[in-house]
Amino acid sequence: MKLGNPVRLLGVVLIALAAFFVAFQPVRLVGATPMLQTPRPHLNLGLDLQGGSHIVLQAEPTAQTQVTNDAMDGVLRIIRNRVDQLGLAEPAITRQGPNRILVELPGIQNPQRAIDLIGKTALLEFVDTGPVSLPAGTTWQGVDTSVLPDKTTQHVPKKVILTGADLSDAQVQFDQFGRPQVGFTFKSSAAKTFEDYTTKNVGKYLTIVLDNVVISSPVIQSPIPGGKGVIEGGFTLESARELAVLLRGGALPLPVHVVENRTVGPLLGRDSIDRSVHAGYVAIVMVGLFMLLYYRLAGILADLALVVYTLILFALLTALGATLTLPGIAGFILSLGVAVDANVIIFEKVKEELRGHKTLRASVSTGWNRAVVTIFDSNTTTLIGAAVLLWLGTGPVRGFAVTLILGILTSIFTAIVVTRVFVDLILETSLARYIQSLAWTGRSREPSVVAAGGSGGGAGE
């Protein structure tokens, strides 16, 4: 036996084991201690499989800003920043038409919380109200009239010193009593302005206003250098976190409102998973049986290669953090067929060489080389189509494209490399005659020349 073949087999085994550990994670680390756990796929599930929120937002023009591509790109970027703060796995945020944005949030069962977070304008202003302290809940109407919580009005000019656009960071903090508050840091240019203002206005009130509503009106007790401060407003931990997220994400350049809000239930997702997994099992079993019955030992080797293919594909999806959707499962099943096709092409080419009366090794070598060219040619067009879907598609369509592209690339690798390693090992043993039997596979389907008037006794000479 050639030394290279066991080494190549060891490489395939190591790749398969690494893929299994990445995809199914049978071991997890608790601190620095490895702990065994039940192996299971660790794929991110899309909106259609685990449920979540489907929200369509529509931007409205204002007197200062019209709905333009630049403005919508700004809205899209800020909403994406805010959604990223939710820590969701691959949410889908895309434009729909000139003034709408589609937001799909897998796993979010409380859409109102998401809407409150991503749809707020979050215009934060630091207003000089001089000797006047305004209670929380006071709203501004115009530039100099405020409405107190008791509905009375008060003339207070709105003299804005800084805005949320001047912030560089905002984080949740806790005061000495454990109450949550929002700490903020101004950008370097605004920090100097803040320090100068607080130095000149000790004893006066700097009112903090969010979306025209007063949330705090603290007195300036001393100059504040460094551009750092806190917002106190009777926050809960959740509301403090959401305000910090809004401030870090920045203010929307256009106001948006919800025109569609749907919740996809987890039961629908579970039903889809069950049906899709069942379809996957049926497809795998039928494909495996076909290869086994038609190509026998060579079919068994192809089935083993398909197992390696499945492990590698799941590992790639897990490592890339891809989101598995219902179309993604369809892409997996389709790519499984592509992987089988590659093995069929190889075996048919080898069969042609065997029928040309070449030796077994020469037939395998020549047939494999001819098959590689055919496999690349047949998969190139599919890859181009999938790449276009990935480029222009959205949401689940992109999931389908990602799964299909990874599946095709993995199938090429397993067919050309993994199956070849298995076959080369068999050629070193007495089982090689079963590879030789490929020459007789499907023989009865070959056309023959029958003598005129005869009963089909043999080929004419």
Short mmCIF file of C-alpha atoms in Angstrom, two decimals:
data_model
loop_
_atom_site.label_atom_id
_atom_site.label_comp_id
_atom_site.label_asym_id
_atom_site.label_seq_id
_atom_site.Cartn_x
_atom_site.Cartn_y
_atom_site.Cartn_z
CA MET A 1 0.00 0.00 0.00
CA LYS A 2 1.33 3.41 -0.89
CA LEU A 3 2.24 5.53 2.12
CA GLY A 4 0.44 8.56 0.71
CA ASN A 5 -3.01 6.99 0.75
CA PRO A 6 -3.25 6.46 4.57
CA VAL A 7 -1.94 9.99 5.07
CA ARG A 8 -4.60 11.37 2.74
CA LEU A 9 -7.24 9.30 4.53
CA LEU A 10 -6.05 10.67 7.88
CA GLY A 11 -6.41 14.19 6.47
CA VAL A 12 -10.00 13.48 5.42
CA VAL A 13 -10.81 11.99 8.84
CA LEU A 14 -9.35 15.02 10.62
CA ILE A 15 -11.33 17.38 8.38
CA ALA A 16 -14.53 15.43 9.09
CA LEU A 17 -13.88 15.45 12.86
CA ALA A 18 -13.11 19.18 12.86
CA ALA A 19 -16.29 19.83 10.89
CA PHE A 20 -18.31 17.72 13.35
CA PHE A 21 -16.95 19.62 16.35
CA VAL A 22 -17.66 22.99 14.72
CA ALA A 23 -21.15 22.09 13.50
CA PHE A 24 -22.44 20.07 16.46
CA GLN A 25 -20.22 21.34 19.29
CA PRO A 26 -20.19 18.23 21.54
CA VAL A 27 -17.82 20.05 23.89
CA ARG A 28 -18.23 23.52 25.38
CA LEU A 29 -15.90 25.51 27.55
CA VAL A 30 -17.03 26.59 31.02
CA GLY A 31 -14.28 29.02 31.88
CA ALA A 32 -11.20 26.98 30.94
CA THR A 33 -12.85 23.60 31.66
CA PRO A 34 -14.19 21.56 28.71
CA MET A 35 -17.67 20.09 29.35
CA LEU A 36 -19.46 17.45 27.26
CA GLN A 37 -22.91 18.28 25.95
CA THR A 38 -25.41 16.66 23.62
CA PRO A 39 -24.26 17.18 20.03
CA ARG A 40 -26.73 19.21 18.00
CA PRO A 41 -26.53 21.67 15.12
CA HIS A 42 -25.75 25.22 16.23
CA LEU A 43 -27.11 27.09 13.24
CA ASN A 44 -28.82 30.45 13.40
CA LEU A 45 -32.45 30.07 12.37
CA GLY A 46 -34.19 32.63 10.20
CA LEU A 47 -37.48 34.41 10.75
CA ASP A 48 -39.45 31.71 8.95
CA LEU A 49 -38.06 28.94 11.18
CA GLN A 50 -37.98 30.42 14.68
CA GLY A 51 -40.55 33.20 14.37
CA GLY A 52 -40.02 36.87 15.04
CA SER A 53 -41.11 40.30 13.88
CA HIS A 54 -41.72 41.58 10.36
CA ILE A 55 -41.89 45.37 10.34
CA VAL A 56 -42.21 47.80 7.43
CA LEU A 57 -41.28 51.43 8.17
CA GLN A 58 -42.13 54.38 5.96
CA ALA A 59 -40.11 57.61 6.04
CA GLU A 60 -41.90 60.95 5.91
CA PRO A 61 -40.45 64.22 4.57
CA THR A 62 -40.07 67.23 6.86
CA ALA A 63 -39.82 70.93 6.18
CA GLN A 64 -36.05 70.66 6.49
CA THR A 65 -35.38 67.28 4.85
CA GLN A 66 -36.89 65.62 1.81
CA VAL A 67 -36.96 61.88 1.15
CA THR A 68 -33.89 61.33 -1.00
CA ASN A 69 -31.61 58.36 -1.58
CA ASP A 70 -28.97 59.89 0.68
CA ALA A 71 -31.49 60.51 3.47
CA MET A 72 -32.88 56.96 3.15
CA ASP A 73 -29.37 55.52 3.21
CA GLY A 74 -28.82 57.44 6.45
CA VAL A 75 -32.05 56.07 7.93
CA LEU A 76 -31.06 52.54 6.85
CA ARG A 77 -27.60 52.86 8.41
CA ILE A 78 -28.90 54.17 11.73
CA ILE A 79 -31.65 51.54 11.98
CA ARG A 80 -29.08 48.85 11.26
CA ASN A 81 -26.85 50.25 14.01
CA ARG A 82 -29.72 50.18 16.48
CA VAL A 83 -30.80 46.66 15.53
CA ASP A 84 -27.21 45.45 15.88
CA GLN A 85 -27.38 46.63 19.48
CA LEU A 86 -30.16 44.10 20.07
CA GLY A 87 -27.63 41.31 19.52
CA LEU A 88 -29.77 39.46 17.00
CA ALA A 89 -28.36 36.86 14.63
CA GLU A 90 -28.39 38.29 11.11
CA PRO A 91 -31.52 40.43 11.01
CA ALA A 92 -32.68 41.44 7.53
CA ILE A 93 -32.88 45.22 6.96
CA THR A 94 -33.53 46.27 3.37
CA ARG A 95 -35.05 49.14 1.43
CA GLN A 96 -38.39 48.69 -0.27
CA GLY A 97 -39.12 51.30 -2.88
CA PRO A 98 -38.19 54.96 -2.50
CA ASN A 99 -39.33 55.53 1.09
CA ARG A 100 -39.82 52.22 2.90
CA ILE A 101 -37.56 49.94 4.90
CA LEU A 102 -38.25 46.28 5.71
CA VAL A 103 -36.96 45.04 9.06
CA GLU A 104 -37.12 41.32 9.91
CA LEU A 105 -36.02 40.39 13.41
CA PRO A 106 -35.69 36.63 14.10
CA GLY A 107 -36.49 35.67 17.67
CA ILE A 108 -38.16 38.97 18.62
CA GLN A 109 -41.63 38.12 19.90
CA ASN A 110 -42.35 41.61 21.27
CA PRO A 111 -42.44 43.76 18.14
CA GLN A 112 -43.48 46.90 20.05
CA ARG A 113 -40.17 46.92 21.90
CA ALA A 114 -38.31 46.67 18.61
CA ILE A 115 -40.45 49.41 17.08
CA ASP A 116 -39.83 51.68 20.07
CA LEU A 117 -36.13 51.13 19.67
CA ILE A 118 -35.61 51.38 15.93
CA GLY A 119 -38.29 53.91 15.05
CA LYS A 120 -37.58 56.72 17.46
CA THR A 121 -36.09 59.92 16.15
CA ALA A 122 -34.00 60.21 19.33
CA LEU A 123 -33.20 63.91 18.94
CA LEU A 124 -31.24 64.63 22.11
CA GLU A 125 -30.66 68.27 23.01
CA PHE A 126 -28.86 69.99 25.85
CA VAL A 127 -30.79 73.22 26.42
CA ASP A 128 -29.77 76.25 28.41
CA THR A 129 -32.83 77.15 30.51
CA GLY A 130 -30.97 79.62 32.72
CA PRO A 131 -32.51 79.86 36.21
CA VAL A 132 -35.56 77.78 35.23
CA SER A 133 -35.76 74.10 36.17
CA LEU A 134 -38.32 72.18 34.13
CA PRO A 135 -39.87 69.00 35.52
CA ALA A 136 -39.49 65.73 33.62
CA GLY A 137 -42.30 65.27 31.11
CA THR A 138 -42.43 68.90 30.06
CA THR A 139 -42.79 69.26 26.30
CA TRP A 140 -41.71 72.09 24.04
CA GLN A 141 -44.09 73.67 21.55
CA GLY A 142 -42.20 75.90 19.18
CA VAL A 143 -38.95 77.49 20.29
CA ASP A 144 -40.04 79.34 23.39
CA THR A 145 -43.15 77.73 24.86
CA SER A 146 -43.07 74.70 27.10
CA VAL A 147 -46.04 72.75 28.37
CA LEU A 148 -45.64 71.44 31.88
CA PRO A 149 -46.96 68.01 32.92
CA ASP A 150 -49.96 69.76 34.57
CA LYS A 151 -50.85 71.23 31.10
CA THR A 152 -49.93 74.77 32.07
CA THR A 153 -47.61 76.66 29.76
CA GLN A 154 -44.47 78.53 30.53
CA HIS A 155 -42.36 80.86 28.39
CA VAL A 156 -38.88 79.35 28.26
CA PRO A 157 -36.65 80.03 25.23
CA LYS A 158 -35.14 76.87 23.79
CA LYS A 159 -31.44 77.68 23.57
CA VAL A 160 -29.72 74.52 22.38
CA ILE A 161 -26.09 74.19 23.46
CA LEU A 162 -25.26 70.72 22.11
CA THR A 163 -27.13 67.81 20.55
CA GLY A 164 -26.88 64.04 20.42
CA ALA A 165 -24.87 64.37 17.20
CA ASP A 166 -22.03 65.73 19.37
CA LEU A 167 -21.85 62.52 21.42
CA SER A 168 -19.13 59.94 20.87
CA ASP A 169 -20.45 57.31 23.29
CA ALA A 170 -23.30 56.54 25.69
CA GLN A 171 -23.41 53.72 28.24
CA VAL A 172 -25.58 52.60 31.14
CA GLN A 173 -24.12 53.45 34.54
CA PHE A 174 -25.36 53.25 38.13
CA ASP A 175 -25.36 55.96 40.78
CA GLN A 176 -24.38 55.44 44.42
CA PHE A 177 -27.88 54.09 45.17
CA GLY A 178 -27.74 51.52 42.36
CA ARG A 179 -30.16 53.44 40.15
CA PRO A 180 -29.50 53.18 36.41
CA GLN A 181 -28.50 56.29 34.51
CA VAL A 182 -26.96 56.99 31.13
CA GLY A 183 -23.38 58.19 31.02
CA PHE A 184 -22.28 60.05 27.91
CA THR A 185 -19.07 61.34 26.39
CA PHE A 186 -18.88 64.22 23.95
CA LYS A 187 -16.64 64.28 20.93
CA SER A 188 -13.41 66.21 21.43
CA SER A 189 -14.64 69.33 19.66
CA ALA A 190 -17.92 69.39 21.63
CA ALA A 191 -16.16 68.57 24.91
CA LYS A 192 -14.46 71.98 24.89
CA THR A 193 -17.80 73.69 24.24
CA PHE A 194 -19.38 71.73 27.11
CA GLU A 195 -16.55 72.62 29.48
CA ASP A 196 -16.67 76.32 28.56
CA TYR A 197 -20.43 76.44 28.98
CA THR A 198 -20.51 74.68 32.35
CA THR A 199 -17.66 76.89 33.58
CA LYS A 200 -19.58 80.08 32.77
CA ASN A 201 -22.99 78.88 33.99
CA VAL A 202 -22.42 77.33 37.41
CA GLY A 203 -25.65 77.49 39.39
CA LYS A 204 -27.87 77.48 36.30
CA TYR A 205 -29.87 74.65 34.76
CA LEU A 206 -28.83 72.58 31.75
CA THR A 207 -32.01 70.81 30.67
CA ILE A 208 -31.75 67.53 28.79
CA VAL A 209 -34.46 67.07 26.16
CA LEU A 210 -35.20 63.90 24.19
CA ASP A 211 -37.57 64.24 21.22
CA ASN A 212 -38.87 67.56 22.62
CA VAL A 213 -39.64 66.02 26.02
CA VAL A 214 -37.68 67.01 29.09
CA ILE A 215 -36.12 64.01 30.82
CA SER A 216 -33.88 65.82 33.27
CA SER A 217 -33.07 69.39 34.31
CA PRO A 218 -29.97 69.26 36.51
CA VAL A 219 -28.25 72.27 38.00
CA ILE A 220 -24.63 72.87 37.04
CA GLN A 221 -22.75 72.63 40.31
CA SER A 222 -19.22 72.96 38.96
CA PRO A 223 -17.33 73.10 35.65
CA ILE A 224 -17.33 69.74 33.88
CA PRO A 225 -14.04 69.11 32.05
CA GLY A 226 -13.41 66.21 29.69
CA GLY A 227 -16.85 66.25 28.07
CA LYS A 228 -18.29 63.50 30.25
CA GLY A 229 -21.63 63.60 32.06
CA VAL A 230 -24.66 61.54 33.01
CA ILE A 231 -28.38 61.69 32.27
CA GLU A 232 -30.61 61.03 35.27
CA GLY A 233 -34.30 60.57 34.74
CA GLY A 234 -35.77 57.81 36.88
CA PHE A 235 -34.78 55.17 34.35
CA THR A 236 -35.40 51.49 34.64
CA LEU A 237 -32.46 49.33 33.58
CA GLU A 238 -34.22 48.48 30.31
CA SER A 239 -35.16 52.09 29.48
CA ALA A 240 -31.61 53.24 30.30
CA ARG A 241 -30.19 50.62 27.95
CA GLU A 242 -32.57 51.60 25.17
CA LEU A 243 -31.74 55.29 25.53
CA ALA A 244 -28.02 54.47 25.40
CA VAL A 245 -28.61 52.45 22.24
CA LEU A 246 -30.55 55.31 20.66
CA LEU A 247 -27.86 57.81 21.48
CA ARG A 248 -25.05 55.61 20.19
CA GLY A 249 -26.96 54.99 16.98
CA GLY A 250 -27.61 58.67 16.36
CA ALA A 251 -30.77 60.48 15.35
CA LEU A 252 -32.76 59.47 12.29
CA PRO A 253 -32.53 62.09 9.53
CA LEU A 254 -36.22 61.47 8.72
CA PRO A 255 -39.13 60.50 10.95
CA VAL A 256 -40.50 57.02 10.24
CA HIS A 257 -43.75 55.32 11.11
CA VAL A 258 -44.89 51.70 10.99
CA VAL A 259 -47.09 50.76 8.03
CA GLU A 260 -46.98 46.97 8.55
CA ASN A 261 -46.27 44.93 11.63
CA ARG A 262 -46.58 41.15 11.66
CA THR A 263 -45.44 38.56 14.15
CA VAL A 264 -44.45 35.17 12.76
CA GLY A 265 -45.31 32.60 15.38
CA PRO A 266 -42.80 29.97 16.48
CA LEU A 267 -45.37 27.23 15.86
CA LEU A 268 -45.33 28.03 12.14
CA GLY A 269 -41.56 27.94 12.24
CA ARG A 270 -41.53 24.59 14.09
CA ASP A 271 -43.93 23.11 11.55
CA SER A 272 -41.69 24.32 8.72
CA ILE A 273 -38.62 22.84 10.41
CA ASP A 274 -40.30 19.46 10.93
CA ARG A 275 -41.48 19.23 7.33
CA SER A 276 -38.16 20.41 5.93
CA VAL A 277 -36.09 18.07 8.09
CA HIS A 278 -38.36 15.19 7.08
CA ALA A 279 -37.88 16.11 3.41
CA GLY A 280 -34.14 16.26 4.00
CA TYR A 281 -34.08 12.79 5.59
CA VAL A 282 -36.11 11.32 2.72
CA ALA A 283 -33.84 12.93 0.13
CA ILE A 284 -30.66 11.70 1.84
CA VAL A 285 -31.97 8.14 2.24
CA MET A 286 -33.21 7.92 -1.36
CA VAL A 287 -29.99 9.32 -2.76
CA GLY A 288 -27.91 6.97 -0.60
CA LEU A 289 -29.98 3.95 -1.66
CA PHE A 290 -29.73 4.85 -5.33
CA MET A 291 -25.94 5.13 -5.16
CA LEU A 292 -25.69 1.88 -3.20
CA LEU A 293 -27.95 -0.15 -5.50
CA TYR A 294 -26.64 1.24 -8.77
CA TYR A 295 -22.91 1.61 -8.15
CA ARG A 296 -22.54 -0.87 -5.24
CA LEU A 297 -19.11 -0.48 -3.58
CA ALA A 298 -18.38 2.70 -5.49
CA GLY A 299 -21.82 3.96 -4.39
CA ILE A 300 -20.97 3.21 -0.74
CA LEU A 301 -17.79 5.27 -1.10
CA ALA A 302 -19.84 8.09 -2.62
CA ASP A 303 -22.28 7.89 0.30
CA LEU A 304 -19.38 8.20 2.75
CA ALA A 305 -18.18 11.22 0.83
CA LEU A 306 -21.69 12.71 1.11
CA VAL A 307 -21.52 12.31 4.90
CA VAL A 308 -18.26 14.27 4.89
CA TYR A 309 -19.90 16.81 2.56
CA THR A 310 -22.81 17.30 4.99
CA LEU A 311 -20.48 17.79 7.96
CA ILE A 312 -18.31 20.31 6.12
CA LEU A 313 -21.32 22.28 4.84
CA PHE A 314 -22.90 22.48 8.32
CA ALA A 315 -19.55 23.52 9.77
CA LEU A 316 -19.13 26.28 7.18
CA LEU A 317 -22.65 27.61 7.83
CA THR A 318 -22.00 27.58 11.57
CA ALA A 319 -18.55 29.17 11.36
CA LEU A 320 -19.76 31.94 9.06
CA GLY A 321 -22.73 32.65 11.31
CA ALA A 322 -25.09 32.12 8.39
CA THR A 323 -28.82 32.08 9.08
CA LEU A 324 -30.68 28.96 7.98
CA THR A 325 -34.04 29.73 6.44
CA LEU A 326 -36.64 27.56 4.73
CA PRO A 327 -35.22 28.44 1.27
CA GLY A 328 -31.81 27.72 2.78
CA ILE A 329 -32.91 24.16 3.56
CA ALA A 330 -34.11 23.89 -0.05
CA GLY A 331 -30.67 25.09 -1.14
CA PHE A 332 -29.07 22.38 1.00
CA ILE A 333 -31.21 19.64 -0.53
CA LEU A 334 -30.53 20.99 -4.03
CA SER A 335 -26.79 21.12 -3.40
CA LEU A 336 -26.98 17.53 -2.09
CA GLY A 337 -28.25 16.53 -5.52
CA VAL A 338 -25.39 18.48 -7.09
CA ALA A 339 -22.93 16.58 -4.90
CA VAL A 340 -24.41 13.27 -6.03
CA ASP A 341 -24.27 14.41 -9.66
CA ALA A 342 -20.54 15.02 -9.32
CA ASN A 343 -19.98 11.45 -8.14
CA VAL A 344 -22.20 10.08 -10.91
CA ILE A 345 -20.18 12.00 -13.51
CA ILE A 346 -16.94 10.59 -12.10
CA PHE A 347 -18.16 6.99 -12.05
CA GLU A 348 -19.58 7.25 -15.57
CA LYS A 349 -16.27 8.58 -16.90
CA VAL A 350 -14.39 5.77 -15.16
CA LYS A 351 -16.86 3.30 -16.60
CA GLU A 352 -16.21 4.59 -20.13
CA GLU A 353 -12.49 4.14 -19.67
CA LEU A 354 -12.94 0.60 -18.32
CA ARG A 355 -15.01 -0.34 -21.36
CA GLY A 356 -12.16 0.94 -23.50
CA HIS A 357 -10.14 -1.98 -22.10
CA LYS A 358 -7.77 0.15 -20.04
CA THR A 359 -6.38 -1.10 -16.74
CA LEU A 360 -8.31 -0.27 -13.59
CA ARG A 361 -5.78 2.29 -12.32
CA ALA A 362 -5.49 3.96 -15.72
CA SER A 363 -9.28 4.08 -16.02
CA VAL A 364 -9.68 5.67 -12.59
CA SER A 365 -6.94 8.23 -13.28
CA THR A 366 -8.12 9.18 -16.77
CA GLY A 367 -11.80 9.06 -15.91
CA TRP A 368 -11.30 11.25 -12.87
CA ASN A 369 -9.37 13.86 -14.84
CA ARG A 370 -12.06 13.98 -17.53
CA ALA A 371 -14.78 14.21 -14.89
CA VAL A 372 -13.13 17.15 -13.13
CA VAL A 373 -13.43 19.28 -16.25
CA THR A 374 -17.08 18.33 -16.68
CA ILE A 375 -17.86 18.99 -13.00
CA PHE A 376 -16.33 22.46 -13.12
CA ASP A 377 -18.18 23.29 -16.34
CA SER A 378 -21.54 22.05 -15.05
CA ASN A 379 -21.24 23.91 -11.72
CA THR A 380 -19.92 27.21 -13.03
CA THR A 381 -23.26 28.35 -14.43
CA THR A 382 -25.04 27.38 -11.20
CA LEU A 383 -22.48 29.32 -9.19
CA ILE A 384 -22.98 32.38 -11.38
CA GLY A 385 -26.75 32.20 -10.90
CA ALA A 386 -26.38 31.78 -7.14
CA ALA A 387 -23.93 34.70 -6.98
CA VAL A 388 -26.46 36.94 -8.74
CA LEU A 389 -29.14 35.87 -6.24
CA LEU A 390 -26.75 36.68 -3.38
CA TRP A 391 -25.96 40.08 -4.88
CA LEU A 392 -29.48 41.20 -5.75
CA GLY A 393 -31.62 39.07 -3.44
CA THR A 394 -32.86 39.92 0.01
CA GLY A 395 -33.72 38.00 3.17
CA PRO A 396 -34.45 34.30 2.60
CA VAL A 397 -33.36 34.51 -1.05
CA ARG A 398 -29.85 35.42 0.11
CA GLY A 399 -29.98 32.52 2.57
CA PHE A 400 -30.81 30.19 -0.32
CA ALA A 401 -27.95 31.62 -2.38
CA VAL A 402 -25.43 31.30 0.47
CA THR A 403 -26.38 27.68 1.15
CA LEU A 404 -26.28 26.81 -2.56
CA ILE A 405 -22.87 28.42 -3.15
CA LEU A 406 -21.30 26.77 -0.10
CA GLY A 407 -22.95 23.47 -1.04
CA ILE A 408 -21.60 23.53 -4.59
CA LEU A 409 -18.05 24.40 -3.50
CA THR A 410 -18.16 21.70 -0.83
CA SER A 411 -19.53 19.12 -3.27
CA ILE A 412 -16.70 19.83 -5.71
CA PHE A 413 -14.15 19.30 -2.94
CA THR A 414 -15.69 16.09 -1.62
CA ALA A 415 -16.26 14.58 -5.07
CA ILE A 416 -12.80 15.33 -6.43
CA VAL A 417 -10.75 14.85 -3.26
CA VAL A 418 -12.64 12.80 -0.66
CA THR A 419 -14.19 10.21 -2.99
CA ARG A 420 -10.83 9.84 -4.77
CA VAL A 421 -9.08 9.13 -1.46
CA PHE A 422 -11.61 6.38 -0.68
CA VAL A 423 -11.31 4.83 -4.16
CA ASP A 424 -7.49 4.90 -4.14
CA LEU A 425 -7.49 3.06 -0.82
CA ILE A 426 -9.80 0.38 -2.19
CA LEU A 427 -7.56 -0.06 -5.26
CA GLU A 428 -4.80 -1.17 -2.86
CA THR A 429 -6.92 -4.06 -1.59
CA SER A 430 -8.62 -7.17 -2.91
CA LEU A 431 -11.87 -5.19 -3.07
CA ALA A 432 -10.58 -3.46 -6.19
CA ARG A 433 -12.51 -5.95 -8.32
CA TYR A 434 -15.73 -4.36 -7.12
CA ILE A 435 -14.54 -1.04 -8.58
CA GLN A 436 -13.74 -2.96 -11.77
CA SER A 437 -17.39 -4.05 -11.85
CA LEU A 438 -18.33 -0.47 -12.71
CA ALA A 439 -17.67 -1.50 -16.32
CA TRP A 440 -20.80 -3.69 -16.19
CA THR A 441 -23.04 -1.17 -14.47
CA GLY A 442 -25.95 -0.24 -16.72
CA ARG A 443 -24.66 -2.53 -19.50
CA SER A 444 -28.14 -3.70 -20.47
CA ARG A 445 -29.13 -0.12 -21.30
CA GLU A 446 -26.53 0.10 -24.07
CA PRO A 447 -27.87 0.02 -27.64
CA SER A 448 -27.08 -3.09 -29.68
CA VAL A 449 -27.35 -3.92 -33.37
CA VAL A 450 -29.88 -6.69 -33.98
CA ALA A 451 -29.86 -8.92 -37.07
CA ALA A 452 -32.80 -8.31 -39.41
CA GLY A 453 -35.57 -10.80 -38.72
CA GLY A 454 -33.68 -12.27 -35.77
CA SER A 455 -34.67 -12.37 -32.16
CA GLY A 456 -31.86 -10.16 -30.94
CA GLY A 457 -29.25 -12.77 -30.47
CA GLY A 458 -26.18 -10.55 -30.71
CA ALA A 459 -24.33 -7.75 -32.39
CA GLY A 460 -23.84 -7.85 -36.10
CA GLU A 461 -20.36 -8.09 -37.52
#
